[in-house]
């Protein structure tokens, strides 16, 4: 095993309802126990060792993506109890009232549909209405469900089909347009769905003061940074860094690639703006640089725990959202 991060997104408990892939505080504590709290380095120590090429094979760290309020409300108290710190990869547009559609769309899916399958059905219908039924059918003929996104073993066939339509047929612009139309059709708004989803500047500052590492995750959280022109990529990360610098002491040194999307040029841009350590979003083997440390999705560890019967209660909903 190589040194790696463990990647967390959604939690439930307190005011946060269970959602796809979410876990509760008890499962989070069980997961830390299974990984071994003594293997988990503080965020500062991980950063220091990573920068100096001194990480050991079994070193791990905890990482939280997307600056979600449920992470602060549910996971942070558990970490405080255990004296652990983590990396928090924070996109910043929401601090200016510009909401990452990715998270708002997830909230829409979770709150306006009885099941994910129901959402996928409604979405595909809307996609067919927009780009033409035959176009979607012809493209779907090219989908090999067994190999598409096979690096994410926890995706179901329906998850893969949805992502194929979203990523390969529509692209980000048309996907956003279709989802915005659906939200309106359901009598919702971006603002109502965005309520209480993210942490604010005070909470980011207090995390940093508590010994956590605040890192970049782009400004607006595009789903495919790799497809953006280099100047837009630079804008995403530079704006993100400047915004975080206005909140925390010192420049951010770590980052995580949103949706695991980047190019060699992205890595050059990150080096240029002073980032020393970066994280991918899966455990795929490769000859990775310091800006591409692997991360294990928490759902893979939870699944192992459930398979071993070590979990005390069925406290997770399957799969994750990305
Ligand atoms: Zn993210």
Coordinates of C-alpha atoms and ligand atoms in Angstrom, one line a residue:
X1 CA 0.0 0.0 0.0
X2 CA 1.2 3.5 -0.9
X3 CA 0.8 6.5 1.4
X4 CA -2.7 7.9 0.6
X5 CA -5.5 10.0 1.8
X6 CA -9.0 8.9 2.8
X7 CA -11.6 11.0 1.0
X8 CA -14.9 12.1 2.6
X9 CA -17.8 14.0 1.2
X10 CA -21.3 13.7 2.9
X11 CA -22.4 12.9 6.4
X12 CA -25.8 12.6 8.1
X13 CA -26.9 13.4 11.6
X14 CA -28.1 16.4 13.5
X15 CA -29.9 18.6 10.8
X16 CA -28.4 16.7 7.9
X17 CA -30.6 14.0 6.3
X18 CA -29.2 10.8 5.0
X19 CA -28.2 11.0 1.3
X20 CA -26.4 8.9 -1.3
X21 CA -23.1 7.8 0.1
X22 CA -23.5 9.6 3.5
X23 CA -22.3 8.2 6.8
X24 CA -23.1 9.1 10.4
X25 CA -20.7 9.9 13.3
X26 CA -20.6 6.3 14.6
X27 CA -19.7 4.9 11.2
X28 CA -17.0 7.6 10.9
X29 CA -15.6 6.6 14.3
X30 CA -15.7 2.9 13.3
X31 CA -13.9 3.7 10.0
X32 CA -11.1 5.5 11.9
X33 CA -10.8 2.6 14.2
X34 CA -10.6 0.2 11.3
X35 CA -8.0 2.2 9.5
X36 CA -6.1 2.7 12.8
X37 CA -6.0 6.1 14.4
X38 CA -2.2 5.7 15.0
X39 CA -1.6 5.5 11.2
X40 CA -3.5 8.7 10.6
X41 CA -1.0 11.6 10.5
X42 CA -2.0 15.1 11.4
X43 CA -2.5 17.3 8.3
X44 CA 0.6 19.3 9.1
X45 CA 2.7 16.2 9.5
X46 CA 1.5 14.7 6.3
X47 CA 2.2 17.9 4.4
X48 CA 5.6 18.1 5.9
X49 CA 6.5 14.5 5.1
X50 CA 5.0 14.8 1.6
X51 CA 7.0 17.9 0.8
X52 CA 10.1 16.2 2.0
X53 CA 9.6 12.8 0.3
X54 CA 9.4 11.3 3.8
X55 CA 6.0 9.6 3.8
X56 CA 6.0 5.9 4.8
X57 CA 4.0 3.3 2.9
X58 CA 1.3 2.9 5.5
X59 CA 0.9 6.7 6.3
X60 CA -2.7 7.9 5.7
X61 CA -4.4 11.2 6.2
X62 CA -8.1 12.3 6.4
X63 CA -9.4 14.7 3.7
X64 CA -12.7 16.4 3.3
X65 CA -13.8 17.8 -0.1
X66 CA -16.3 20.5 -1.0
X67 CA -16.5 22.5 2.3
X68 CA -19.8 20.9 3.4
X69 CA -21.4 22.0 6.6
X70 CA -22.4 18.4 7.4
X71 CA -18.6 17.6 7.7
X72 CA -18.2 20.3 10.4
X73 CA -21.4 19.3 12.2
X74 CA -20.9 15.5 12.2
X75 CA -17.3 14.5 11.5
X76 CA -15.4 17.3 13.2
X77 CA -16.6 16.5 16.8
X78 CA -15.4 12.9 16.3
X79 CA -12.0 14.1 15.2
X80 CA -11.8 16.5 18.1
X81 CA -12.4 13.7 20.5
X82 CA -9.6 11.6 18.9
X83 CA -7.2 14.6 18.6
X84 CA -7.1 14.2 14.8
X85 CA -6.8 16.9 12.1
X86 CA -7.4 16.8 8.4
X87 CA -7.2 18.4 5.0
X88 CA -10.2 20.4 3.9
X89 CA -10.4 21.1 0.2
X90 CA -12.5 24.2 -0.2
X91 CA -13.9 25.7 -3.3
X92 CA -14.7 29.4 -2.7
X93 CA -17.4 30.6 -5.0
X94 CA -20.1 29.9 -2.4
X95 CA -18.6 32.5 -0.1
X96 CA -19.6 35.1 -2.7
X97 CA -23.1 33.6 -3.1
X98 CA -22.2 31.7 -6.3
X99 CA -23.2 28.2 -5.6
X100 CA -21.5 25.1 -7.1
X101 CA -24.1 23.5 -9.2
X102 CA -22.7 20.1 -8.5
X103 CA -23.8 20.2 -4.8
X104 CA -27.1 22.0 -5.5
X105 CA -28.0 19.4 -8.1
X106 CA -27.2 16.7 -5.6
X107 CA -29.5 18.3 -3.1
X108 CA -32.2 18.5 -5.8
X109 CA -31.8 14.8 -6.5
X110 CA -31.9 13.9 -2.9
X111 CA -34.9 16.0 -1.9
X112 CA -37.2 16.0 -4.9
X113 CA -37.2 12.4 -5.9
X114 CA -38.2 9.2 -4.1
X115 CA -35.2 7.4 -5.5
X116 CA -32.1 7.9 -7.5
X117 CA -33.5 5.7 -10.3
X118 CA -36.5 8.0 -10.5
X119 CA -34.2 10.9 -10.9
X120 CA -32.1 9.2 -13.5
X121 CA -35.2 8.4 -15.5
X122 CA -36.5 12.0 -15.3
X123 CA -33.0 13.3 -16.2
X124 CA -32.6 11.1 -19.3
X125 CA -36.1 12.1 -20.5
X126 CA -35.2 15.8 -20.2
X127 CA -31.8 15.1 -22.0
X128 CA -33.7 13.4 -24.8
X129 CA -36.1 16.3 -25.1
X130 CA -33.2 18.7 -25.3
X131 CA -30.7 17.1 -27.6
X132 CA -33.0 14.7 -29.5
X133 CA -34.0 11.2 -28.7
X134 CA -32.1 9.6 -31.5
X135 CA -28.9 11.4 -30.7
X136 CA -29.0 10.1 -27.1
X137 CA -29.9 6.5 -28.2
X138 CA -27.1 6.5 -30.8
X139 CA -24.5 7.7 -28.3
X140 CA -25.8 5.2 -25.6
X141 CA -25.1 2.4 -28.2
X142 CA -21.4 3.2 -27.8
X143 CA -21.5 2.9 -24.0
X144 CA -19.7 -0.2 -22.7
X145 CA -21.1 -0.4 -19.2
X146 CA -18.5 -2.9 -18.0
X147 CA -15.5 -0.6 -18.7
X148 CA -16.9 2.9 -18.5
X149 CA -15.6 4.5 -15.2
X150 CA -14.4 1.1 -14.1
X151 CA -11.9 2.8 -11.8
X152 CA -14.9 3.5 -9.6
X153 CA -16.0 0.0 -8.7
X154 CA -18.9 1.2 -6.4
X155 CA -20.9 2.8 -9.3
X156 CA -24.0 0.8 -10.3
X157 CA -24.9 0.3 -14.0
X158 CA -27.5 3.1 -13.6
X159 CA -24.8 5.4 -12.1
X160 CA -22.5 4.7 -15.1
X161 CA -25.3 5.3 -17.6
X162 CA -26.2 8.7 -16.0
X163 CA -22.6 9.8 -16.0
X164 CA -22.1 8.7 -19.6
X165 CA -25.1 10.9 -20.7
X166 CA -23.9 13.8 -18.5
X167 CA -20.2 13.7 -19.3
X168 CA -20.0 12.2 -22.9
X169 CA -23.2 13.3 -24.5
X170 CA -24.2 16.6 -22.9
X171 CA -21.0 18.2 -21.6
X172 CA -21.1 20.6 -18.6
X173 CA -22.9 23.5 -20.3
X174 CA -25.9 21.5 -21.6
X175 CA -26.0 19.4 -18.4
X176 CA -26.3 22.5 -16.3
X177 CA -28.9 24.0 -18.6
X178 CA -31.0 20.8 -18.4
X179 CA -30.7 20.6 -14.6
X180 CA -31.6 24.2 -14.2
X181 CA -34.7 23.6 -16.3
X182 CA -35.7 20.6 -14.2
X183 CA -35.2 22.6 -10.9
X184 CA -37.6 25.2 -12.2
X185 CA -40.1 22.6 -13.4
X186 CA -40.1 21.2 -9.8
X187 CA -40.9 24.6 -8.3
X188 CA -37.4 24.9 -6.7
X189 CA -34.6 27.4 -6.9
X190 CA -30.8 27.3 -6.6
X191 CA -31.0 29.5 -3.5
X192 CA -33.5 27.4 -1.7
X193 CA -31.6 24.2 -2.4
X194 CA -28.2 25.8 -1.4
X195 CA -29.4 26.7 2.1
X196 CA -27.1 25.3 4.9
X197 CA -25.0 23.3 2.4
X198 CA -21.6 24.9 2.9
X199 CA -19.4 26.2 5.6
X200 CA -18.6 29.9 5.8
X201 CA -15.5 32.0 6.1
X202 CA -15.5 32.0 10.0
X203 CA -15.7 28.2 10.0
X204 CA -12.8 28.0 7.5
X205 CA -10.7 30.3 9.7
X206 CA -11.6 28.3 12.8
X207 CA -10.5 25.0 11.1
X208 CA -7.2 26.5 10.2
X209 CA -6.7 27.8 13.7
X210 CA -7.5 24.3 15.0
X211 CA -4.5 22.9 13.1
X212 CA -6.3 21.7 10.0
X213 CA -4.9 22.3 6.6
X214 CA -7.1 24.3 4.2
X215 CA -6.4 23.5 0.6
X216 CA -7.5 24.4 -2.9
X217 CA -10.4 22.8 -4.8
X218 CA -10.8 25.4 -7.6
X219 CA -13.1 28.5 -7.2
X220 CA -16.3 27.3 -8.8
X221 CA -15.8 23.5 -8.7
X222 CA -16.1 22.6 -12.5
X223 CA -16.8 18.9 -13.1
X224 CA -14.1 18.8 -15.8
X225 CA -11.1 21.1 -15.1
X226 CA -9.2 19.1 -17.7
X227 CA -11.5 20.4 -20.5
X228 CA -11.0 24.1 -19.5
X229 CA -8.5 26.2 -21.4
X230 CA -5.3 26.8 -19.4
X231 CA -6.1 30.5 -18.7
X232 CA -9.4 29.5 -17.2
X233 CA -7.8 26.7 -15.1
X234 CA -5.3 29.3 -13.8
X235 CA -8.2 31.7 -13.0
X236 CA -10.0 28.9 -11.1
X237 CA -7.0 28.0 -8.9
X238 CA -5.6 31.6 -8.5
X239 CA -9.0 33.0 -7.5
X240 CA -9.4 30.1 -5.1
X241 CA -6.0 30.7 -3.5
X242 CA -6.5 34.4 -3.2
X243 CA -9.9 34.0 -1.6
X244 CA -8.6 31.4 1.0
X245 CA -5.5 33.6 1.7
X246 CA -7.9 36.4 2.7
X247 CA -9.3 34.0 5.4
X248 CA -6.4 32.0 6.7
X249 CA -2.9 32.8 7.7
X250 CA -0.3 32.0 5.0
X251 CA -0.8 30.7 1.4
X252 CA -2.5 27.3 0.9
X253 CA 0.0 24.6 0.0
X254 CA -2.2 21.6 -0.6
X255 CA -5.0 20.9 -3.1
X256 CA -7.4 18.1 -4.4
X257 CA -8.4 17.8 -8.0
X258 CA -12.2 18.3 -8.3
X259 CA -13.8 15.2 -9.8
X260 CA -10.2 14.0 -10.3
X261 CA -10.0 16.1 -13.5
X262 CA -6.7 17.6 -14.5
X263 CA -4.0 17.7 -17.2
X264 CA -0.2 18.0 -17.1
X265 CA -0.7 21.7 -17.6
X266 CA -3.0 21.9 -14.6
X267 CA -0.1 20.5 -12.5
X268 CA 2.2 23.2 -13.9
X269 CA -0.3 25.9 -13.0
X270 CA -0.6 24.5 -9.5
X271 CA 3.2 24.5 -9.1
X272 CA 3.3 28.1 -10.4
X273 CA 1.0 29.3 -7.7
X274 CA 2.9 27.6 -4.9
X275 CA 1.0 24.3 -4.4
X276 CA 3.3 21.6 -3.1
X277 CA 1.0 18.6 -2.5
X278 CA -2.1 17.5 -4.4
X279 CA -4.5 14.6 -4.3
X280 CA -6.4 12.5 -6.8
X281 CA -9.8 11.0 -6.1
X282 CA -9.1 7.3 -6.5
X283 CA -6.5 4.6 -5.8
X284 CA -5.5 3.8 -9.4
X285 CA -1.9 2.8 -9.6
X286 CA 0.5 5.1 -11.5
X287 CA 3.8 6.9 -11.4
X288 CA 2.2 9.8 -9.6
X289 CA 3.8 13.1 -8.7
X290 CA 3.6 15.0 -5.4
X291 CA 0.5 16.7 -6.9
X292 CA -1.2 13.4 -7.5
X293 CA -1.3 11.4 -4.2
X294 CA -4.0 8.7 -4.4
X295 CA -7.1 8.7 -2.2
X296 CA -9.4 6.0 -1.1
X297 CA -13.1 6.8 -1.2
X298 CA -14.6 6.3 2.3
X299 CA -17.4 4.2 0.8
X300 CA -14.9 1.5 -0.2
X301 CA -13.7 1.2 3.4
X302 CA -17.3 1.2 4.7
X303 CA -18.1 -1.6 2.3
X304 CA -15.2 -3.7 3.6
X305 CA -16.4 -3.0 7.2
X306 CA -19.9 -4.2 6.3
X307 CA -18.6 -7.3 4.6
X308 CA -16.6 -8.1 7.7
X309 CA -19.6 -7.5 9.9
X310 CA -17.6 -5.1 12.0
X311 CA -20.1 -2.3 11.7
X312 CA -22.6 -2.0 14.5
X313 CA -25.5 -0.5 12.5
X314 CA -26.5 -0.2 8.9
X315 CA -25.7 3.5 9.0
X316 CA -24.8 4.3 5.4
X317 CA -26.6 4.7 2.1
X318 CA -24.7 2.9 -0.7
X319 CA -22.6 4.6 -3.4
X320 CA -21.3 8.1 -3.7
X321 CA -22.4 11.0 -5.8
X322 CA -19.5 12.1 -8.0
Ligands
LIG1 ZN1 -15.2 18.2 -5.0

